[in-house]
Amino acid sequence: MSVDTTLASTSNSLVYSAMAVYAVALGASAFDLATLGEKVGARRRASARSAAPRQELASQAGGVGTITVGRTTAPTGPAPLAEDGAPRRAAGIATSLTVLALLLHLGGVVTRGLSAHRAPWGNMYEFSVTGTAVVVLVYLGVLARRDIRWLSTFVLAPVLLSLGLAVAVLYTDSAPLVPALQSFWLIIHVSIAFVSSALFVLAFSTTVLQLVQERREVQRAQGRPTGAGRFMEALPASADLERLSYRLIAISFPLWAFTLVAGAIWAEVAWGRYWNWDPKEVWTFIIWVVYAAYLHARATGGWGGRRAAYLSIAGFACLMVNYGVVNVFFPGNHSYSGLS
Amino acid sequence: MTTTQERRAPVPDPPEVDPAPVGLGLLGWVRWTWRQLTSMRTALLLLMLLAVLAVPGSLFPQRSIDQVRVATYFEQHPDLAPWLDRLSLFDVYSSPWFSAVYLLLFISLVGCVLPRTRVHLANLRQAPPRTPARLSRLPEHRSVEVAASPERVLDAARAVMRERRYRTAEHAGPGGPSLAAQRGELRETGNLLFHLSLVGVLVAVAVGGLWGYRAQVIVPVGAPYVNNTTNLDTWDPGALVTGDSLPPFSFVLDALHVSFDDDETSGQYGAPRSFSADTTLTEAPGDAPVERTIRVNEPLRAAGASVYLAGNGYAPVLTVRDGDGNPVFSQPTPFLVQDSNYTSTGVIKIPDSPTGQVGLQGIFLPTAALGADGMPASSFPDARDPVLYLTVWTGDLGLDDGVPQNVYELDTSEMTLITTGDGIPVRLRLEPGQSAELPDGLGSVTFDSLDRYAGFTVRHDPARGAALVFSLLAIAGLTASLFVPRRRLWLRAGAVGSGAVGGSPPPGAGRTLVEVGALARSEDHGLAGEADAVLAAVLARLDEPPAPQQHPQQHTEQHTEQHPRQQRPEEGAP
Ligand code: HEM
């Protein structure tokens, strides 16, 4: 089957348009963060918040019905974003543009796949384009459930960077797959790996923010100046960021385990041995073990918080090695980068 | 991190560095070492160590994957390579140090998980703990006045909690009768299942390595393959494979279909597009033959073994005649592929020619061209312009000294290369259908036609299925372990004014005060929602109107960490 070059070039145009819209969305979200940080910082200086649990007592009405007498809920941590009722116009614009860009981006992914009649993940360029689309998709998925618009800058910036790298360095013309990749396990194994990696990427962003926020909290507690980065005022407290990082990793970790197992099944079908210690397998295993260590660290006395965060960052670094270094430089059964 | 310690309460993990016993004797030391080994901190360190030690295996070529690349590495780094070899860096995953770490990790795992399993089984049989006196101290607390009697409230609560899969126990108390409920034991069950399944995976891998085998064979098109160790090119049995009786299936390679990208503008010119082998299989002697196609990613499964299409190449059909014109060799001769354009090398050994032993060493090019270094190289993998170059050796092939030889290599140590008068090796060039005279009256060689061959891998792993089942069990256990919330919930129904909230004389005497308190025993963001839902369900059963939500709370994050231990009754000693 030959390649439909019209569709392939449509795909390229769509990817370029998506990048342009992402860039504008990134500008809007950075602006939102900066102004919000300014506002929250000013308010923080004006009044210190009390962190006591909220106790609400109802008036004692008579009658036959139920009377709510009391309700205590554990504090949910300071939520600076939700407190201020003022609409965040720039954040709204950023989100709308992100949705628009993602539609263009997904269009690029789909046309790329259609142009070669296959799943659009057969080489490094396609991994990057499809992978970034999944990152944005997962971000918007989480956003649908809770307001994490403060994260958008830290999602859009790396996405844009990866897309830039993809079109400038990794670009490969659309082509059919080599026989070793012609398997429906490619679709299962790689698509789960995408979702899982996207969650790890988001967790990396929140982990870095968590560490920065923690430093600012310590500085503030000691009465020292918190330095540059007023936008951090608009972000949740480090404990909340830590919990979010954990939840992202907790969701991703079994998916990565599944990636590992699906890869092993495929290896058995393709090469006759489910585990070969091929460099790609080795690094997938290392990533899994590092995140397992993260989960263990979080449960080990004296290892939570900061030290666990370093493990999560190490896990992300391994993910990047697996993607950027192993594909290209380590010869093995997985040398499908499409680069020569 | 008080909470997390509480969560894995069954593990008696020393909170900080456990001082080594002084003067406790051997037994004390053994106990101390065991406690260290099975501690959470050791497990963590071993996990990190395992990750680090796995890295070098991806940096250096590994014998288990590619012996040729290891040999090349030795050639390129003659000084360094032997040292690396001494450190097992070419066999990382079977090296003593890598094995030591993962074995210690698994010993630690078993030592940690077995006692936890015992504690957990005991826990499963234990009733939920007594209701704390002051439910308002729990992280989640709701209270509501209803008209129903305490007994009816408790009946409703019992039904609701059963529905929500809580285990329950009833307690009497000064504040009124109460129901204690607990759920989420599946979390710990999942965690134990996960860890034990990892042991299962390890055992399955070991069994597969010890009792499995792997073999490779090259089969020219049209030729039969009979599954028997004497027919194999390589035979790599597990350490405990006894004998060499393989399941006696056989097949004929009827045809091999190969295609490559032939679009010069695509940037993928010459890339493989599809490989498939048509075979006729006879599963056991006497069975009716059936037609099967083997593709990359579609192995042939026969009699417990699997046959994979691992490669393909060219087998020129060559005939060699001696000086008298009598054929001394005539067959398809597989040439091994050296690069992505199928530049291939092969040899022909003629031990019994009247003129002495002759060896031919050849390079086959499916599409003849010159490489960048001026040497012949193929420029496309398909046979567009096939050319065979041969050099001629005479002397001793070394076949008689009993040492098994590689049929694809010529041992030239006892042979001489035939050269022209001025010392340049004689090189014959043949296209299909052509013949050439061998020098020195040795005879002639004819390139009759061009065939292809398929390279098959034959593999048997008795524990493949077990490894898969344990992996899937591990993922299932892991999912439960990460996402099933462990919760305790108490509901008390007391006559209004009996003292739980406030002290002043009640305006609504005869009414019942329903109190709900909830406690998370794991990472749990849904606890507030659960307390609300339980209360709402109880009220619905009592036909009471729902409790009004005065200030809609954000039930986004509910976490145990923010609540110091002392606020949680019943959470004392592990
Ligand atoms: C092959 C080695 C091991 C691997 C890959 C591994 C992996 C994991 C993972 C991924 C988790 C997270 C699941 C969860 O949080 O519920 C976990 C939890 C846990 N592991 Fe391991 N583990 C290993 C060995 C051990 C050992 C040796 C111990 C005992 C010292 C241990 C004790 C625990 C405990 C107590 C938890 C629960 C932590 C919690 O409460 O969150 N594990 N393990």
Tab-separated table of N, CA and C in Angstrom, chain A residues 107-223:
chain	number	residue	atom	x	y	z
A	107	GLY	N	-6.182	16.313	14.474
A	107	GLY	CA	-6.368	16.211	13.027
A	107	GLY	C	-5.067	15.823	12.346
A	108	GLY	N	-3.978	16.454	12.807
A	108	GLY	CA	-2.663	16.136	12.258
A	108	GLY	C	-2.293	14.686	12.503
A	109	VAL	N	-2.604	14.198	13.693
A	109	VAL	CA	-2.274	12.813	14.045
A	109	VAL	C	-3.077	11.847	13.178
A	110	VAL	N	-4.380	12.123	13.068
A	110	VAL	CA	-5.247	11.194	12.331
A	110	VAL	C	-4.878	11.169	10.848
A	111	THR	N	-4.667	12.347	10.244
A	111	THR	CA	-4.330	12.354	8.819
A	111	THR	C	-2.984	11.675	8.577
A	112	ARG	N	-2.069	11.843	9.521
A	112	ARG	CA	-0.777	11.177	9.388
A	112	ARG	C	-0.976	9.651	9.346
A	113	GLY	N	-1.815	9.163	10.257
A	113	GLY	CA	-2.086	7.725	10.287
A	113	GLY	C	-2.762	7.268	9.007
A	114	LEU	N	-3.787	8.052	8.582
A	114	LEU	CA	-4.521	7.659	7.376
A	114	LEU	C	-3.606	7.669	6.151
A	115	SER	N	-2.662	8.616	6.114
A	115	SER	CA	-1.818	8.732	4.924
A	115	SER	C	-1.025	7.454	4.681
A	116	ALA	N	-0.685	6.735	5.752
A	116	ALA	CA	0.076	5.493	5.565
A	116	ALA	C	-0.749	4.266	5.952
A	117	HIS	N	-2.059	4.463	6.185
A	117	HIS	CA	-2.972	3.349	6.522
A	117	HIS	C	-2.490	2.579	7.746
A	118	ARG	N	-2.174	3.266	8.814
A	118	ARG	CA	-1.711	2.544	9.987
A	118	ARG	C	-1.780	3.462	11.199
A	119	ALA	N	-1.469	2.897	12.382
A	119	ALA	CA	-1.427	3.708	13.606
A	119	ALA	C	-0.302	4.737	13.468
A	120	PRO	N	-0.580	5.988	13.861
A	120	PRO	CA	0.414	7.040	13.631
A	120	PRO	C	1.521	7.030	14.686
A	121	TRP	N	2.157	5.898	14.910
A	121	TRP	CA	3.296	5.899	15.820
A	121	TRP	C	4.312	4.834	15.394
A	122	GLY	N	4.994	5.142	14.295
A	122	GLY	CA	5.964	4.187	13.771
A	122	GLY	C	7.388	4.696	13.809
A	123	ASN	N	7.581	5.972	14.131
A	123	ASN	CA	8.944	6.503	14.219
A	123	ASN	C	8.966	7.651	15.222
A	124	MET	N	10.136	8.208	15.472
A	124	MET	CA	10.274	9.207	16.534
A	124	MET	C	9.407	10.439	16.300
A	125	TYR	N	9.341	10.887	15.038
A	125	TYR	CA	8.522	12.066	14.760
A	125	TYR	C	7.080	11.792	15.182
A	126	GLU	N	6.594	10.619	14.787
A	126	GLU	CA	5.198	10.302	15.106
A	126	GLU	C	4.997	10.071	16.601
A	127	PHE	N	6.000	9.459	17.251
A	127	PHE	CA	5.888	9.307	18.710
A	127	PHE	C	5.710	10.677	19.352
A	128	SER	N	6.518	11.649	18.905
A	128	SER	CA	6.470	12.968	19.529
A	128	SER	C	5.139	13.654	19.272
A	129	VAL	N	4.689	13.627	18.012
A	129	VAL	CA	3.460	14.343	17.684
A	129	VAL	C	2.269	13.699	18.392
A	130	THR	N	2.180	12.365	18.338
A	130	THR	CA	1.051	11.700	18.980
A	130	THR	C	1.174	11.798	20.499
A	131	GLY	N	2.381	11.601	21.012
A	131	GLY	CA	2.585	11.650	22.463
A	131	GLY	C	2.190	12.990	23.050
A	132	THR	N	2.574	14.091	22.387
A	132	THR	CA	2.208	15.405	22.919
A	132	THR	C	0.701	15.609	22.872
A	133	ALA	N	0.063	15.086	21.830
A	133	ALA	CA	-1.401	15.206	21.766
A	133	ALA	C	-2.023	14.502	22.969
A	134	VAL	N	-1.468	13.342	23.329
A	134	VAL	CA	-2.018	12.612	24.474
A	134	VAL	C	-1.776	13.405	25.767
A	135	VAL	N	-0.612	14.055	25.877
A	135	VAL	CA	-0.349	14.864	27.076
A	135	VAL	C	-1.437	15.932	27.229
A	136	VAL	N	-1.727	16.645	26.130
A	136	VAL	CA	-2.729	17.703	26.215
A	136	VAL	C	-4.108	17.107	26.509
A	137	LEU	N	-4.381	15.964	25.887
A	137	LEU	CA	-5.670	15.299	26.100
A	137	LEU	C	-5.837	14.928	27.573
A	138	VAL	N	-4.791	14.358	28.159
A	138	VAL	CA	-4.867	13.962	29.568
A	138	VAL	C	-5.010	15.201	30.450
A	139	TYR	N	-4.282	16.255	30.117
A	139	TYR	CA	-4.405	17.498	30.882
A	139	TYR	C	-5.841	17.990	30.851
A	140	LEU	N	-6.435	18.035	29.654
A	140	LEU	CA	-7.816	18.524	29.544
A	140	LEU	C	-8.774	17.570	30.255
A	141	GLY	N	-8.438	16.278	30.235
A	141	GLY	CA	-9.263	15.297	30.943
A	141	GLY	C	-9.289	15.582	32.437
A	142	VAL	N	-8.113	15.853	33.005
A	142	VAL	CA	-8.066	16.175	34.434
A	142	VAL	C	-8.756	17.504	34.682
A	143	LEU	N	-8.569	18.448	33.758
A	143	LEU	CA	-9.160	19.777	33.908
A	143	LEU	C	-10.682	19.700	33.954
A	144	ALA	N	-11.246	18.728	33.241
A	144	ALA	CA	-12.697	18.590	33.237
A	144	ALA	C	-13.209	18.242	34.635
A	145	ARG	N	-12.359	17.651	35.466
A	145	ARG	CA	-12.798	17.222	36.791
A	145	ARG	C	-12.436	18.208	37.880
A	146	ARG	N	-11.334	18.909	37.690
A	146	ARG	CA	-10.947	19.883	38.707
A	146	ARG	C	-10.148	21.008	38.070
A	147	ASP	N	-10.202	22.165	38.710
A	147	ASP	CA	-9.576	23.341	38.113
A	147	ASP	C	-8.061	23.278	38.287
A	148	ILE	N	-7.365	22.828	37.248
A	148	ILE	CA	-5.901	22.837	37.322
A	148	ILE	C	-5.351	23.755	36.233
A	149	ARG	N	-6.082	24.855	35.982
A	149	ARG	CA	-5.622	25.750	34.918
A	149	ARG	C	-4.259	26.345	35.242
A	150	TRP	N	-3.935	26.396	36.539
A	150	TRP	CA	-2.607	26.902	36.913
A	150	TRP	C	-1.495	26.058	36.320
A	151	LEU	N	-1.850	24.812	35.922
A	151	LEU	CA	-0.821	23.915	35.405
A	151	LEU	C	-0.575	24.143	33.902
A	152	SER	N	-1.500	24.857	33.245
A	152	SER	CA	-1.483	24.847	31.770
A	152	SER	C	-0.155	25.367	31.214
A	153	THR	N	0.410	26.399	31.844
A	153	THR	CA	1.699	26.911	31.350
A	153	THR	C	2.755	25.813	31.351
A	154	PHE	N	2.700	24.994	32.394
A	154	PHE	CA	3.742	23.979	32.573
A	154	PHE	C	3.430	22.717	31.760
A	155	VAL	N	2.279	22.724	31.096
A	155	VAL	CA	1.972	21.642	30.157
A	155	VAL	C	2.269	22.123	28.739
A	156	LEU	N	1.772	23.339	28.440
A	156	LEU	CA	1.889	23.834	27.070
A	156	LEU	C	3.345	24.093	26.689
A	157	ALA	N	4.144	24.602	27.616
A	157	ALA	CA	5.532	24.910	27.278
A	157	ALA	C	6.295	23.646	26.840
A	158	PRO	N	6.301	22.574	27.649
A	158	PRO	CA	7.008	21.377	27.171
A	158	PRO	C	6.393	20.767	25.916
A	159	VAL	N	5.061	20.860	25.789
A	159	VAL	CA	4.422	20.310	24.585
A	159	VAL	C	4.917	21.051	23.349
A	160	LEU	N	4.956	22.370	23.457
A	160	LEU	CA	5.389	23.173	22.325
A	160	LEU	C	6.853	22.891	21.998
A	161	LEU	N	7.639	22.758	23.040
A	161	LEU	CA	9.060	22.460	22.861
A	161	LEU	C	9.243	21.124	22.138
A	162	SER	N	8.503	20.106	22.586
A	162	SER	CA	8.626	18.778	21.962
A	162	SER	C	8.171	18.814	20.518
A	163	LEU	N	7.080	19.557	20.261
A	163	LEU	CA	6.595	19.633	18.879
A	163	LEU	C	7.627	20.336	18.007
A	164	GLY	N	8.243	21.389	18.550
A	164	GLY	CA	9.269	22.099	17.794
A	164	GLY	C	10.409	21.164	17.435
A	165	LEU	N	10.831	20.382	18.437
A	165	LEU	CA	11.904	19.406	18.227
A	165	LEU	C	11.475	18.385	17.173
A	166	ALA	N	10.221	17.967	17.258
A	166	ALA	CA	9.719	16.945	16.332
A	166	ALA	C	9.783	17.446	14.894
A	167	VAL	N	9.256	18.650	14.644
A	167	VAL	CA	9.209	19.096	13.247
A	167	VAL	C	10.592	19.510	12.765
A	168	ALA	N	11.435	20.007	13.668
A	168	ALA	CA	12.728	20.516	13.213
A	168	ALA	C	13.781	19.421	13.100
A	169	VAL	N	13.788	18.491	14.031
A	169	VAL	CA	14.891	17.521	14.086
A	169	VAL	C	14.455	16.121	13.696
A	170	LEU	N	13.278	15.728	14.161
A	170	LEU	CA	12.894	14.320	14.042
A	170	LEU	C	12.088	14.014	12.795
A	171	TYR	N	11.757	15.063	12.006
A	171	TYR	CA	10.780	14.840	10.945
A	171	TYR	C	11.184	13.718	9.990
A	172	THR	N	10.252	12.823	9.730
A	172	THR	CA	10.444	11.729	8.783
A	172	THR	C	9.205	11.688	7.906
A	173	ASP	N	9.388	11.466	6.612
A	173	ASP	CA	8.217	11.377	5.746
A	173	ASP	C	7.356	10.183	6.120
A	174	SER	N	6.068	10.336	5.876
A	174	SER	CA	5.122	9.268	6.158
A	174	SER	C	5.460	8.038	5.313
A	175	ALA	N	5.425	6.872	5.933
A	175	ALA	CA	5.761	5.642	5.214
A	175	ALA	C	5.102	4.459	5.902
A	176	PRO	N	4.934	3.354	5.156
A	176	PRO	CA	4.382	2.165	5.810
A	176	PRO	C	5.362	1.613	6.839
A	177	LEU	N	4.900	0.619	7.606
A	177	LEU	CA	5.721	0.072	8.679
A	177	LEU	C	6.571	-1.093	8.195
A	178	VAL	N	7.715	-1.286	8.851
A	178	VAL	CA	8.492	-2.497	8.595
A	178	VAL	C	7.727	-3.673	9.207
A	179	PRO	N	7.951	-4.891	8.702
A	179	PRO	CA	7.135	-6.031	9.142
A	179	PRO	C	7.133	-6.228	10.662
A	180	ALA	N	8.270	-5.962	11.309
A	180	ALA	CA	8.333	-6.213	12.746
A	180	ALA	C	7.305	-5.384	13.502
A	181	LEU	N	6.901	-4.228	12.945
A	181	LEU	CA	5.950	-3.362	13.647
A	181	LEU	C	4.508	-3.616	13.227
A	182	GLN	N	4.313	-4.534	12.254
A	182	GLN	CA	2.955	-4.744	11.776
A	182	GLN	C	2.232	-5.715	12.693
A	183	SER	N	1.736	-5.179	13.801
A	183	SER	CA	1.081	-6.043	14.762
A	183	SER	C	0.067	-5.225	15.530
A	184	PHE	N	-1.031	-5.855	15.923
A	184	PHE	CA	-1.997	-5.069	16.664
A	184	PHE	C	-1.495	-4.804	18.078
A	185	TRP	N	-0.439	-5.538	18.489
A	185	TRP	CA	0.166	-5.230	19.786
A	185	TRP	C	0.850	-3.877	19.764
A	186	LEU	N	1.252	-3.430	18.552
A	186	LEU	CA	1.826	-2.086	18.464
A	186	LEU	C	0.805	-1.072	18.959
A	187	ILE	N	-0.452	-1.283	18.530
A	187	ILE	CA	-1.494	-0.326	18.891
A	187	ILE	C	-1.724	-0.358	20.402
A	188	ILE	N	-1.853	-1.559	20.971
A	188	ILE	CA	-2.139	-1.678	22.406
A	188	ILE	C	-0.962	-1.182	23.240
A	189	HIS	N	0.181	-1.764	22.960
A	189	HIS	CA	1.373	-1.499	23.759
A	189	HIS	C	1.723	-0.013	23.722
A	190	VAL	N	1.750	0.565	22.538
A	190	VAL	CA	2.218	1.945	22.434
A	190	VAL	C	1.158	2.928	22.917
A	191	SER	N	-0.115	2.639	22.668
A	191	SER	CA	-1.115	3.630	23.086
A	191	SER	C	-1.171	3.709	24.615
A	192	ILE	N	-1.060	2.553	25.297
A	192	ILE	CA	-1.037	2.600	26.763
A	192	ILE	C	0.225	3.320	27.241
A	193	ALA	N	1.331	3.062	26.544
A	193	ALA	CA	2.576	3.738	26.922
A	193	ALA	C	2.425	5.252	26.796
A	194	PHE	N	1.697	5.700	25.771
A	194	PHE	CA	1.474	7.141	25.596
A	194	PHE	C	0.726	7.729	26.781
A	195	VAL	N	-0.387	7.087	27.142
A	195	VAL	CA	-1.212	7.629	28.234
A	195	VAL	C	-0.390	7.658	29.517
A	196	SER	N	0.308	6.553	29.757
A	196	SER	CA	1.099	6.459	30.968
A	196	SER	C	2.204	7.511	30.975
A	197	SER	N	2.897	7.669	29.860
A	197	SER	CA	3.967	8.673	29.796
A	197	SER	C	3.398	10.071	30.002
A	198	ALA	N	2.237	10.328	29.411
A	198	ALA	CA	1.637	11.652	29.559
A	198	ALA	C	1.391	11.949	31.039
A	199	LEU	N	0.896	10.949	31.766
A	199	LEU	CA	0.657	11.149	33.201
A	199	LEU	C	1.970	11.386	33.935
A	200	PHE	N	3.013	10.650	33.559
A	200	PHE	CA	4.313	10.867	34.191
A	200	PHE	C	4.833	12.276	33.900
A	201	VAL	N	4.588	12.741	32.661
A	201	VAL	CA	5.036	14.095	32.308
A	201	VAL	C	4.324	15.129	33.186
A	202	LEU	N	2.999	14.984	33.306
A	202	LEU	CA	2.250	15.918	34.149
A	202	LEU	C	2.747	15.821	35.594
A	203	ALA	N	2.997	14.601	36.056
A	203	ALA	CA	3.468	14.421	37.431
A	203	ALA	C	4.840	15.067	37.619
A	204	PHE	N	5.637	15.036	36.575
A	204	PHE	CA	6.940	15.693	36.664
A	204	PHE	C	6.747	17.200	36.857
A	205	SER	N	5.853	17.792	36.058
A	205	SER	CA	5.588	19.224	36.203
A	205	SER	C	5.137	19.547	37.622
A	206	THR	N	4.172	18.776	38.132
A	206	THR	CA	3.651	19.094	39.467
A	206	THR	C	4.713	18.830	40.529
A	207	THR	N	5.595	17.848	40.293
A	207	THR	CA	6.638	17.570	41.282
A	207	THR	C	7.633	18.718	41.359
A	208	VAL	N	8.036	19.227	40.193
A	208	VAL	CA	8.977	20.356	40.197
A	208	VAL	C	8.330	21.550	40.889
A	209	LEU	N	7.062	21.824	40.554
A	209	LEU	CA	6.367	22.940	41.187
A	209	LEU	C	6.274	22.719	42.698
A	210	GLN	N	6.045	21.461	43.076
A	210	GLN	CA	5.958	21.124	44.500
A	210	GLN	C	7.256	21.496	45.212
A	211	LEU	N	8.393	21.145	44.610
A	211	LEU	CA	9.678	21.429	45.255
A	211	LEU	C	9.920	22.936	45.342
A	212	VAL	N	9.569	23.654	44.265
A	212	VAL	CA	9.753	25.112	44.286
A	212	VAL	C	8.860	25.733	45.356
A	213	GLN	N	7.611	25.278	45.375
A	213	GLN	CA	6.653	25.823	46.336
A	213	GLN	C	7.113	25.541	47.763
A	214	GLU	N	7.629	24.350	47.981
A	214	GLU	CA	8.072	23.974	49.315
A	214	GLU	C	9.185	24.918	49.775
A	215	ARG	N	10.095	25.224	48.841
A	215	ARG	CA	11.183	26.124	49.213
A	215	ARG	C	10.644	27.496	49.594
A	216	ARG	N	9.674	27.966	48.827
A	216	ARG	CA	9.093	29.277	49.139
A	216	ARG	C	8.389	29.243	50.485
A	217	GLU	N	7.715	28.120	50.764
A	217	GLU	CA	7.012	28.030	52.052
A	217	GLU	C	7.988	28.086	53.212
A	218	VAL	N	9.112	27.371	53.047
A	218	VAL	CA	10.125	27.389	54.107
A	218	VAL	C	10.669	28.806	54.280
A	219	GLN	N	10.960	29.450	53.141
A	219	GLN	CA	11.488	30.815	53.218
A	219	GLN	C	10.497	31.741	53.911
A	220	ARG	N	9.230	31.589	53.554
A	220	ARG	CA	8.227	32.475	54.126
A	220	ARG	C	8.115	32.234	55.630
A	221	ALA	N	8.133	30.935	55.997
A	221	ALA	CA	8.021	30.602	57.420
A	221	ALA	C	9.188	31.184	58.212
A	222	GLN	N	10.325	31.274	57.571
A	222	GLN	CA	11.490	31.821	58.264
A	222	GLN	C	11.567	33.334	58.116
A	223	GLY	N	10.557	33.916	57.471
A	223	GLY	CA	10.530	35.362	57.315
A	223	GLY	C	11.515	35.876	56.292
